[in-house]
mmCIF file of C-alpha atoms in Angstrom:
data_model
loop_
_atom_site.group_PDB
_atom_site.id
_atom_site.type_symbol
_atom_site.label_atom_id
_atom_site.label_comp_id
_atom_site.label_asym_id
_atom_site.label_seq_id
_atom_site.Cartn_x
_atom_site.Cartn_y
_atom_site.Cartn_z
ATOM 1 C CA MET U 405 22.249 332.389 139.523
ATOM 2 C CA VAL U 406 20.414 329.185 139.213
ATOM 3 C CA ASN U 407 19.810 328.695 142.988
ATOM 4 C CA LEU U 408 17.955 331.996 143.718
ATOM 5 C CA ALA U 409 16.131 332.079 140.417
ATOM 6 C CA LEU U 410 15.071 328.358 141.299
ATOM 7 C CA VAL U 411 13.510 329.394 144.365
ATOM 8 C CA TYR U 412 11.435 332.007 142.932
ATOM 9 C CA HIS U 413 10.690 329.780 139.844
ATOM 10 C CA LEU U 414 9.148 326.999 141.976
ATOM 11 C CA ARG U 415 6.970 329.349 143.768
ATOM 12 C CA ARG U 416 5.551 331.111 140.990
ATOM 13 C CA VAL U 417 5.483 328.424 138.142
ATOM 14 C CA PHE U 418 4.462 325.500 140.616
ATOM 15 C CA ALA U 419 2.786 327.270 143.583
ATOM 16 C CA LEU U 420 5.261 325.416 146.058
ATOM 17 C CA GLY U 421 5.521 326.358 149.641
ATOM 18 C CA ALA U 422 8.564 326.863 151.741
ATOM 19 C CA ASP U 423 8.461 323.262 152.738
ATOM 20 C CA GLY U 424 8.284 321.871 148.992
ATOM 21 C CA ILE U 425 10.738 324.362 147.694
ATOM 22 C CA GLY U 426 13.300 323.196 150.488
ATOM 23 C CA LEU U 427 12.821 319.503 149.120
ATOM 24 C CA ALA U 428 13.126 320.483 145.483
ATOM 25 C CA ALA U 429 15.846 322.584 146.017
ATOM 26 C CA SER U 430 17.951 319.635 147.996
ATOM 27 C CA ILE U 431 17.260 317.306 144.993
ATOM 28 C CA GLY U 432 20.245 318.587 142.917
ATOM 29 C CA PRO U 433 22.482 318.656 145.948
ATOM 30 C CA ALA U 434 21.477 314.947 147.012
ATOM 31 C CA THR U 435 21.906 313.582 143.459
ATOM 32 C CA TYR U 436 25.694 315.497 143.478
ATOM 33 C CA LEU U 437 26.418 313.830 146.805
ATOM 34 C CA VAL U 438 25.432 310.367 145.456
ATOM 35 C CA PHE U 439 27.321 310.527 142.164
ATOM 36 C CA CYS U 440 30.124 312.236 143.763
ATOM 37 C CA ILE U 441 30.609 308.860 145.890
ATOM 38 C CA LEU U 442 29.423 306.620 143.043
ATOM 39 C CA LEU U 443 32.005 308.058 140.541
ATOM 40 C CA ALA U 444 34.980 308.307 142.700
ATOM 41 C CA PRO U 445 36.670 305.018 141.882
ATOM 42 C CA TYR U 446 36.424 306.161 137.900
ATOM 43 C CA THR U 447 36.947 309.661 137.670
ATOM 44 C CA ILE U 448 40.618 309.493 138.618
ATOM 45 C CA HIS U 449 41.402 307.860 135.403
ATOM 46 C CA TYR U 450 40.304 310.759 133.234
ATOM 47 C CA ARG U 451 41.674 313.999 132.416
ATOM 48 C CA PRO U 452 40.181 316.903 134.490
ATOM 49 C CA ARG U 453 39.284 319.021 131.409
ATOM 50 C CA HIS U 454 37.456 316.236 129.934
ATOM 51 C CA LEU U 455 35.160 315.813 132.804
ATOM 52 C CA VAL U 456 34.767 319.730 133.370
ATOM 53 C CA GLN U 457 33.425 319.918 129.603
ATOM 54 C CA LEU U 458 31.411 317.026 130.013
ATOM 55 C CA SER U 459 29.768 318.473 133.287
ATOM 56 C CA LEU U 460 28.894 321.907 131.662
ATOM 57 C CA ALA U 461 27.228 320.459 128.800
ATOM 58 C CA GLY U 462 25.175 318.187 130.994
ATOM 59 C CA MET U 463 24.175 320.897 133.517
ATOM 60 C CA GLY U 464 23.057 323.005 130.443
ATOM 61 C CA PHE U 465 20.789 320.326 129.339
ATOM 62 C CA SER U 466 19.407 319.776 132.466
ATOM 63 C CA VAL U 467 18.744 323.618 133.225
ATOM 64 C CA PHE U 468 17.200 323.970 129.603
ATOM 65 C CA LEU U 469 14.879 320.744 130.507
ATOM 66 C CA PHE U 470 14.032 322.665 133.659
ATOM 67 C CA VAL U 471 13.149 326.044 132.541
ATOM 68 C CA SER U 472 11.165 324.248 129.551
ATOM 69 C CA THR U 473 8.728 322.090 131.499
ATOM 70 C CA HIS U 474 5.502 322.968 133.623
ATOM 71 C CA THR U 475 5.484 319.235 134.730
ATOM 72 C CA LEU U 476 6.489 319.187 138.485
ATOM 73 C CA VAL U 477 8.037 315.339 137.705
ATOM 74 C CA VAL U 478 10.057 316.834 134.858
ATOM 75 C CA ALA U 479 11.086 319.434 137.108
ATOM 76 C CA TYR U 480 12.316 317.278 139.620
ATOM 77 C CA ILE U 481 14.204 314.936 137.073
ATOM 78 C CA ALA U 482 15.905 317.841 135.451
ATOM 79 C CA LEU U 483 17.304 318.888 138.944
ATOM 80 C CA ALA U 484 18.483 315.574 139.548
ATOM 81 C CA LEU U 485 20.262 315.542 136.281
ATOM 82 C CA TYR U 486 21.628 318.879 137.319
ATOM 83 C CA GLY U 487 23.301 317.679 140.482
ATOM 84 C CA ALA U 488 24.414 314.263 138.728
ATOM 85 C CA PHE U 489 26.368 316.233 136.126
ATOM 86 C CA MET U 490 28.012 318.780 138.612
ATOM 87 C CA SER U 491 29.432 315.667 140.747
ATOM 88 C CA LEU U 492 32.134 315.830 137.640
ATOM 89 C CA LEU U 493 32.809 319.664 137.792
ATOM 90 C CA TRP U 494 33.800 320.807 141.444
ATOM 91 C CA PRO U 495 35.789 317.826 142.816
ATOM 92 C CA GLN U 496 37.696 317.988 139.633
ATOM 93 C CA ILE U 497 38.689 321.532 139.317
ATOM 94 C CA GLU U 498 39.635 321.482 143.100
ATOM 95 C CA GLY U 499 41.667 318.554 142.398
ATOM 96 C CA TRP U 500 43.302 319.915 139.348
ATOM 97 C CA PHE U 501 44.496 322.982 140.588
ATOM 98 C CA SER U 502 45.962 321.775 144.013
ATOM 99 C CA ARG U 503 47.776 318.938 142.613
ATOM 100 C CA GLY U 504 51.525 318.966 143.319
ATOM 101 C CA LYS U 505 51.064 322.150 146.112
ATOM 102 C CA GLU U 506 51.677 322.242 149.692
ATOM 103 C CA GLY U 507 51.578 325.043 152.251
ATOM 104 C CA ALA U 508 51.700 328.422 151.252
ATOM 105 C CA GLY U 509 51.506 327.500 147.785
ATOM 106 C CA LEU U 510 48.283 325.457 147.931
ATOM 107 C CA ASN U 511 46.578 328.309 150.313
ATOM 108 C CA ARG U 512 47.445 331.113 147.292
ATOM 109 C CA VAL U 513 46.133 328.892 144.611
ATOM 110 C CA ALA U 514 43.062 327.737 146.895
ATOM 111 C CA ASN U 515 42.286 331.000 147.680
ATOM 112 C CA ALA U 516 42.399 332.468 144.084
ATOM 113 C CA PHE U 517 39.960 329.724 142.919
ATOM 114 C CA ASN U 518 37.891 330.427 145.670
ATOM 115 C CA PHE U 519 37.524 334.111 145.130
ATOM 116 C CA SER U 520 36.595 333.475 141.385
ATOM 117 C CA TRP U 521 33.573 331.131 142.262
ATOM 118 C CA SER U 522 32.563 333.292 145.223
ATOM 119 C CA PHE U 523 32.727 336.526 143.442
ATOM 120 C CA GLY U 524 30.562 334.470 140.658
ATOM 121 C CA VAL U 525 27.959 333.548 143.314
ATOM 122 C CA GLY U 526 27.566 336.968 144.830
ATOM 123 C CA VAL U 527 27.392 339.000 141.501
ATOM 124 C CA SER U 528 24.996 336.289 140.218
ATOM 125 C CA SER U 529 22.740 336.379 143.052
ATOM 126 C CA TYR U 530 22.004 340.201 142.496
ATOM 127 C CA ILE U 531 22.000 339.959 138.752
ATOM 128 C CA ALA U 532 19.369 336.806 139.350
ATOM 129 C CA GLY U 533 17.151 339.225 141.522
ATOM 130 C CA LEU U 534 17.066 341.695 139.266
ATOM 131 C CA LEU U 535 16.148 339.367 136.009
ATOM 132 C CA VAL U 536 13.725 337.635 138.181
ATOM 133 C CA GLU U 537 11.743 340.636 138.207
ATOM 134 C CA LEU U 538 11.303 340.786 134.386
ATOM 135 C CA SER U 539 10.808 336.935 134.408
ATOM 136 C CA THR U 540 11.823 333.838 136.677
ATOM 137 C CA THR U 541 13.080 332.128 133.355
ATOM 138 C CA MET U 542 15.698 334.729 132.173
ATOM 139 C CA PRO U 543 18.275 333.834 134.681
ATOM 140 C CA PHE U 544 18.411 330.276 133.552
ATOM 141 C CA TYR U 545 18.666 331.346 129.851
ATOM 142 C CA VAL U 546 21.598 333.511 131.100
ATOM 143 C CA SER U 547 23.240 330.502 132.924
ATOM 144 C CA LEU U 548 22.827 328.554 129.751
ATOM 145 C CA LEU U 549 24.752 331.302 127.800
ATOM 146 C CA LEU U 550 27.631 331.432 130.545
ATOM 147 C CA PHE U 551 27.827 327.641 130.442
ATOM 148 C CA ALA U 552 28.482 327.672 126.677
ATOM 149 C CA VAL U 553 31.002 330.456 126.972
ATOM 150 C CA VAL U 554 32.999 328.864 129.504
ATOM 151 C CA TYR U 555 32.840 325.667 127.759
ATOM 152 C CA LEU U 556 34.203 327.167 124.604
ATOM 153 C CA ILE U 557 37.088 328.805 126.618
ATOM 154 C CA ILE U 558 38.100 325.462 128.198
ATOM 155 C CA PHE U 559 38.080 323.889 124.668
ATOM 156 C CA ILE U 560 40.219 326.821 122.968
ATOM 157 C CA SER U 561 42.506 327.047 126.130
ATOM 158 C CA SER U 562 43.251 323.293 125.682
ATOM 159 C CA ALA U 563 44.066 323.616 121.679
ATOM 160 C CA LEU U 564 46.510 326.875 122.478
ATOM 161 C CA VAL U 565 47.991 325.792 125.515
ATOM 162 C CA PRO U 566 50.020 322.604 125.690
ATOM 163 C CA GLY U 567 50.679 322.414 129.412
ATOM 164 C CA ILE U 568 46.659 322.216 129.941
ATOM 165 C CA ARG U 569 46.556 319.125 127.359
ATOM 166 C CA ALA U 570 49.570 317.506 129.260
ATOM 167 C CA VAL U 571 47.727 317.204 132.290
ATOM 168 C CA GLN U 572 47.598 313.511 133.150
ATOM 169 C CA SER U 573 44.535 312.022 135.312
ATOM 170 C CA GLU U 574 45.294 311.656 138.969
ATOM 171 C CA HIS U 575 45.864 307.768 138.831
ATOM 172 C CA SER U 576 48.489 308.215 136.153
ATOM 173 C CA ASP U 577 50.072 311.374 137.875
ATOM 174 C CA ASN U 578 50.380 309.218 141.237
ATOM 175 C CA LYS U 579 51.819 306.286 139.730
ATOM 176 C CA ALA U 580 54.494 308.354 137.901
ATOM 177 C CA ASN U 581 55.775 310.234 141.045
ATOM 178 C CA ALA U 582 55.204 307.519 143.708
ATOM 179 C CA LYS U 583 53.950 309.947 146.218
ATOM 180 C CA VAL U 584 53.570 309.246 150.037
ATOM 181 C CA ASP U 585 50.623 310.438 152.051
ATOM 182 C CA GLN U 586 51.268 312.903 154.897
ATOM 183 C CA SER U 587 47.620 313.948 155.884
ATOM 184 C CA THR U 588 46.645 315.987 158.998
ATOM 185 C CA PRO U 589 43.906 314.760 161.457
ATOM 186 C CA LEU U 590 42.647 318.407 161.582
ATOM 187 C CA ARG U 591 40.708 317.816 158.369
ATOM 188 C CA PHE U 592 38.083 316.207 160.666
ATOM 189 C CA TYR U 593 37.345 319.199 162.593
ATOM 190 C CA ALA U 594 37.205 321.215 159.471
ATOM 191 C CA TRP U 595 34.934 318.907 157.710
ATOM 192 C CA ALA U 596 32.726 318.876 160.647
ATOM 193 C CA GLY U 597 32.451 323.031 160.201
ATOM 194 C CA ILE U 598 32.008 322.858 156.783
ATOM 195 C CA ILE U 599 28.628 321.191 157.227
ATOM 196 C CA ALA U 600 27.299 323.573 159.827
ATOM 197 C CA LEU U 601 28.486 326.518 157.796
ATOM 198 C CA TYR U 602 26.951 325.098 154.726
ATOM 199 C CA SER U 603 23.763 324.349 156.426
ATOM 200 C CA GLY U 604 23.307 328.284 157.247
ATOM 201 C CA MET U 605 24.482 329.058 153.543
ATOM 202 C CA SER U 606 21.653 327.013 152.269
ATOM 203 C CA VAL U 607 19.285 328.514 154.674
ATOM 204 C CA ILE U 608 20.449 332.032 153.295
ATOM 205 C CA LEU U 609 20.091 331.006 149.719
ATOM 206 C CA THR U 610 17.073 328.997 149.646
ATOM 207 C CA ILE U 611 14.713 330.178 152.643
ATOM 208 C CA PHE U 612 15.861 333.766 153.283
ATOM 209 C CA PRO U 613 14.365 334.730 150.153
ATOM 210 C CA LEU U 614 11.103 333.317 151.004
ATOM 211 C CA TYR U 615 11.186 335.018 154.275
ATOM 212 C CA ALA U 616 12.533 338.402 152.664
ATOM 213 C CA GLN U 617 9.327 338.350 150.264
ATOM 214 C CA ASP U 618 6.880 337.237 153.058
ATOM 215 C CA GLU U 619 7.621 338.892 156.175
ATOM 216 C CA LEU U 620 10.217 341.720 155.463
ATOM 217 C CA GLY U 621 8.375 342.907 152.399
ATOM 218 C CA ILE U 622 11.082 343.570 150.274
ATOM 219 C CA SER U 623 11.594 342.998 146.404
ATOM 220 C CA GLU U 624 13.776 340.336 144.411
ATOM 221 C CA SER U 625 16.575 342.697 143.624
ATOM 222 C CA GLN U 626 16.744 344.065 146.933
ATOM 223 C CA THR U 627 17.057 340.332 148.347
ATOM 224 C CA GLY U 628 19.877 339.909 145.789
ATOM 225 C CA LEU U 629 21.545 342.865 146.669
ATOM 226 C CA LEU U 630 21.694 341.718 150.649
ATOM 227 C CA LEU U 631 22.866 338.303 149.057
ATOM 228 C CA LEU U 632 25.534 340.273 147.248
ATOM 229 C CA ILE U 633 26.869 341.588 150.499
ATOM 230 C CA ARG U 634 27.351 338.233 151.820
ATOM 231 C CA GLY U 635 29.637 337.657 148.280
ATOM 232 C CA VAL U 636 31.693 340.726 148.616
ATOM 233 C CA ALA U 637 32.268 339.734 151.728
ATOM 234 C CA THR U 638 33.349 336.233 151.055
ATOM 235 C CA CYS U 639 35.449 337.136 148.266
ATOM 236 C CA LEU U 640 37.328 339.797 150.307
ATOM 237 C CA SER U 641 37.984 337.080 152.997
ATOM 238 C CA PHE U 642 39.276 334.544 150.357
ATOM 239 C CA LEU U 643 41.641 337.387 149.109
ATOM 240 C CA ALA U 644 42.959 338.125 152.842
ATOM 241 C CA LEU U 645 43.160 334.733 153.773
ATOM 242 C CA GLY U 646 45.143 333.803 150.740
ATOM 243 C CA ARG U 647 47.887 335.908 151.987
ATOM 244 C CA LEU U 648 47.595 334.833 155.632
ATOM 245 C CA GLU U 649 49.042 331.663 157.210
ATOM 246 C CA PHE U 650 48.704 332.064 160.882
ATOM 247 C CA TRP U 651 45.789 329.917 160.894
ATOM 248 C CA HIS U 652 47.442 326.820 159.369
ATOM 249 C CA PHE U 653 47.141 323.825 161.327
ATOM 250 C CA LYS U 654 45.581 325.253 164.174
ATOM 251 C CA LYS U 655 42.508 323.731 165.457
ATOM 252 C CA ARG U 656 41.759 326.694 167.674
ATOM 253 C CA TYR U 657 40.628 329.024 164.735
ATOM 254 C CA ILE U 658 38.853 326.019 163.402
ATOM 255 C CA PHE U 659 36.509 325.903 166.593
ATOM 256 C CA LEU U 660 36.393 329.753 166.823
ATOM 257 C CA VAL U 661 34.695 330.135 163.393
ATOM 258 C CA GLN U 662 32.227 327.558 164.216
ATOM 259 C CA ILE U 663 31.361 329.191 167.683
ATOM 260 C CA LEU U 664 31.052 332.816 166.048
ATOM 261 C CA PHE U 665 28.812 331.165 163.640
ATOM 262 C CA ALA U 666 26.297 330.082 165.988
ATOM 263 C CA LEU U 667 26.482 333.466 168.284
ATOM 264 C CA PHE U 668 25.791 335.562 165.213
ATOM 265 C CA CYS U 669 22.940 333.241 164.550
ATOM 266 C CA LEU U 670 21.341 333.572 167.975
ATOM 267 C CA LEU U 671 21.849 337.361 167.389
ATOM 268 C CA ALA U 672 20.214 337.290 163.819
ATOM 269 C CA ALA U 673 17.325 335.671 165.307
ATOM 270 C CA GLY U 674 16.274 338.759 166.833
ATOM 271 C CA PHE U 675 16.435 340.728 163.378
ATOM 272 C CA THR U 676 13.203 342.195 162.012
ATOM 273 C CA SER U 677 14.366 344.317 159.351
ATOM 274 C CA PRO U 678 16.747 344.210 156.401
ATOM 275 C CA ILE U 679 19.528 346.501 157.641
ATOM 276 C CA PRO U 680 20.558 344.129 160.506
ATOM 277 C CA TYR U 681 20.670 341.202 158.085
ATOM 278 C CA ALA U 682 23.007 343.255 156.003
ATOM 279 C CA PHE U 683 25.420 343.233 158.901
ATOM 280 C CA PHE U 684 24.649 339.574 159.463
ATOM 281 C CA PHE U 685 25.424 338.593 156.025
ATOM 282 C CA LEU U 686 28.673 340.577 156.183
ATOM 283 C CA VAL U 687 29.972 338.611 159.047
ATOM 284 C CA PHE U 688 28.435 335.317 157.623
ATOM 285 C CA GLY U 689 30.537 336.191 154.363
ATOM 286 C CA PHE U 690 33.654 336.129 156.206
ATOM 287 C CA LEU U 691 33.207 333.074 158.571
ATOM 288 C CA PHE U 692 32.028 331.338 155.624
ATOM 289 C CA ALA U 693 35.082 331.892 153.606
ATOM 290 C CA PHE U 694 37.282 330.857 156.936
ATOM 291 C CA ALA U 695 35.489 327.824 157.215
ATOM 292 C CA TYR U 696 35.687 326.812 153.285
ATOM 293 C CA ASP U 697 39.400 327.338 153.711
ATOM 294 C CA GLN U 698 40.008 325.156 156.652
ATOM 295 C CA SER U 699 38.016 322.425 155.120
ATOM 296 C CA MET U 700 39.716 322.561 151.739
ATOM 297 C CA PHE U 701 43.483 323.434 152.759
ATOM 298 C CA HIS U 702 43.423 320.794 155.634
ATOM 299 C CA GLY U 703 41.496 318.210 153.480
ATOM 300 C CA ALA U 704 43.963 318.627 150.852
ATOM 301 C CA SER U 705 47.411 319.193 152.785
ATOM 302 C CA GLY U 706 49.500 315.904 152.291
ATOM 303 C CA SER U 707 47.145 313.866 150.445
ATOM 304 C CA ILE U 708 48.113 312.055 147.410
ATOM 305 C CA ASN U 709 44.507 311.354 146.564
ATOM 306 C CA ARG U 710 43.416 315.107 145.851
ATOM 307 C CA SER U 711 40.370 314.649 143.815
ATOM 308 C CA HIS U 712 39.169 312.000 146.644
ATOM 309 C CA ARG U 713 39.654 314.629 149.208
ATOM 310 C CA MET U 714 37.642 317.241 147.417
ATOM 311 C CA ILE U 715 34.734 314.797 146.963
ATOM 312 C CA ILE U 716 34.871 314.305 150.555
ATOM 313 C CA HIS U 717 34.673 318.019 151.079
ATOM 314 C CA GLU U 718 32.198 318.435 148.463
ATOM 315 C CA VAL U 719 29.894 315.506 150.045
ATOM 316 C CA LEU U 720 30.001 317.158 153.346
ATOM 317 C CA LEU U 721 29.280 320.469 152.443
ATOM 318 C CA THR U 722 26.248 319.103 150.166
ATOM 319 C CA ILE U 723 25.079 317.228 153.459
ATOM 320 C CA GLY U 724 25.056 320.689 154.742
ATOM 321 C CA THR U 725 23.165 322.302 152.054
ATOM 322 C CA ILE U 726 20.522 319.349 152.054
ATOM 323 C CA LEU U 727 20.029 319.719 155.598
ATOM 324 C CA GLY U 728 19.496 323.854 155.374
ATOM 325 C CA ALA U 729 17.059 323.252 152.718
ATOM 326 C CA VAL U 730 14.854 320.626 153.716
ATOM 327 C CA GLY U 731 15.128 321.092 157.667
ATOM 328 C CA GLY U 732 15.167 324.698 157.024
ATOM 329 C CA GLY U 733 12.333 324.689 154.682
ATOM 330 C CA TYR U 734 10.137 322.761 157.127
ATOM 331 C CA ILE U 735 11.038 324.736 160.077
ATOM 332 C CA TYR U 736 10.212 328.179 158.263
ATOM 333 C CA GLU U 737 6.757 326.458 157.259
ATOM 334 C CA LYS U 738 6.017 325.388 160.358
ATOM 335 C CA LEU U 739 7.641 327.621 162.992
ATOM 336 C CA SER U 740 9.169 331.060 162.080
ATOM 337 C CA PHE U 741 12.688 332.295 160.557
ATOM 338 C CA SER U 742 13.639 333.351 163.946
ATOM 339 C CA ARG U 743 13.442 329.822 165.242
ATOM 340 C CA LEU U 744 15.001 328.402 162.202
ATOM 341 C CA LEU U 745 18.165 330.745 163.261
ATOM 342 C CA LEU U 746 17.741 329.243 166.817
ATOM 343 C CA VAL U 747 17.882 325.587 165.784
ATOM 344 C CA VAL U 748 20.996 325.947 163.343
ATOM 345 C CA ALA U 749 22.916 327.936 165.902
ATOM 346 C CA SER U 750 21.868 325.197 168.622
ATOM 347 C CA SER U 751 22.976 322.343 166.244
ATOM 348 C CA ALA U 752 26.251 324.451 165.485
ATOM 349 C CA LEU U 753 27.075 324.809 169.072
ATOM 350 C CA VAL U 754 26.450 321.022 169.995
ATOM 351 C CA LEU U 755 28.681 319.943 166.899
ATOM 352 C CA VAL U 756 31.332 322.383 167.981
ATOM 353 C CA SER U 757 31.121 321.297 171.583
ATOM 354 C CA ILE U 758 31.460 317.533 170.541
ATOM 355 C CA GLU U 759 34.352 318.448 168.542
ATOM 356 C CA MET U 760 36.275 320.145 171.604
ATOM 357 C CA ALA U 761 35.734 317.091 173.550
ATOM 358 C CA ILE U 762 36.991 314.893 171.107
ATOM 359 C CA ALA U 763 40.199 317.014 170.580
ATOM 360 C CA CYS U 764 40.795 316.898 174.597
ATOM 361 C CA VAL U 765 40.362 313.307 174.533
ATOM 362 C CA TRP U 766 42.639 312.901 171.971
ATOM 363 C CA ARG U 767 45.265 314.896 173.408
ATOM 364 C CA GLN U 768 44.976 313.282 176.546
ATOM 365 C CA ARG U 769 45.768 310.120 175.167
ATOM 366 C CA LYS U 770 48.762 311.482 173.277
ATOM 367 C CA GLN U 771 50.466 312.544 176.439
#
């Protein structure tokens, strides 16, 4: 909800263009990336629920600061704080639920988590589109309410459920169980893929709403509905992938997802009306879910430092987010949305070609 509302709020309140909005939208992801890296040696010593609660409180404060100001510098500071506090959220949750799980068990729990957040993103995009038509500040106040509700749920659940209170820090858990690392090298290909797919996601969430308003001439609520299609496709894909194991430890599926993403971006470069974009978002939702699953599953499999692996996963998807927002905003401002999709597609094809070449060299060396 915050991400979509941010685009319209920056345009209406601060009168920023596409390149300025892309730059502003990348501030949070940039500080998120930096603090994920800086805090990694320290967060393993704290219980996950405490870090998640601190994150929710800090993100709530940051959103309140952003929506309360009409000074651009203060807005930038608020966005930076938002990203910094978010660095305590996702890696901790992902490391928490995946702890001690491998194979089919890891796949099921990862996809249950992925379904929950993707469902929230999809529904919130549509709701944000409706609320923005009333006021660009309304989605932020609703987000504040949601932060407070989730904080209270964690607080009450921790008080009532002993198992939640008993979860130790990752450092303590590893010392107690003397685990051995059995990581798979396939994670590197999957990590490259998440950069590509998240750059596409960033273009869709940050730049497409501007294009839809400027060129397609559709309303904010209609844009939210298109984004909801992507969200629903992603949710359903996570549910399906949670029950399927054919793609586990198979690099050909990692490459296939990236190739299909590039080809559909090339196809979408010729679209000029909302209905074809609805089809594109449907397909992208599936491919995005597959790439996200591949990165999370192969990154976590066999690892004893789950939170560190999830930090790497989050850092790489954040790099993709920044590339999509900043680069996408600049290219759209200077050229067009079609040219932007061509650049995204070409970059994805180059990336997967390099991955496949490395895989061939690696296989020959092993023979």
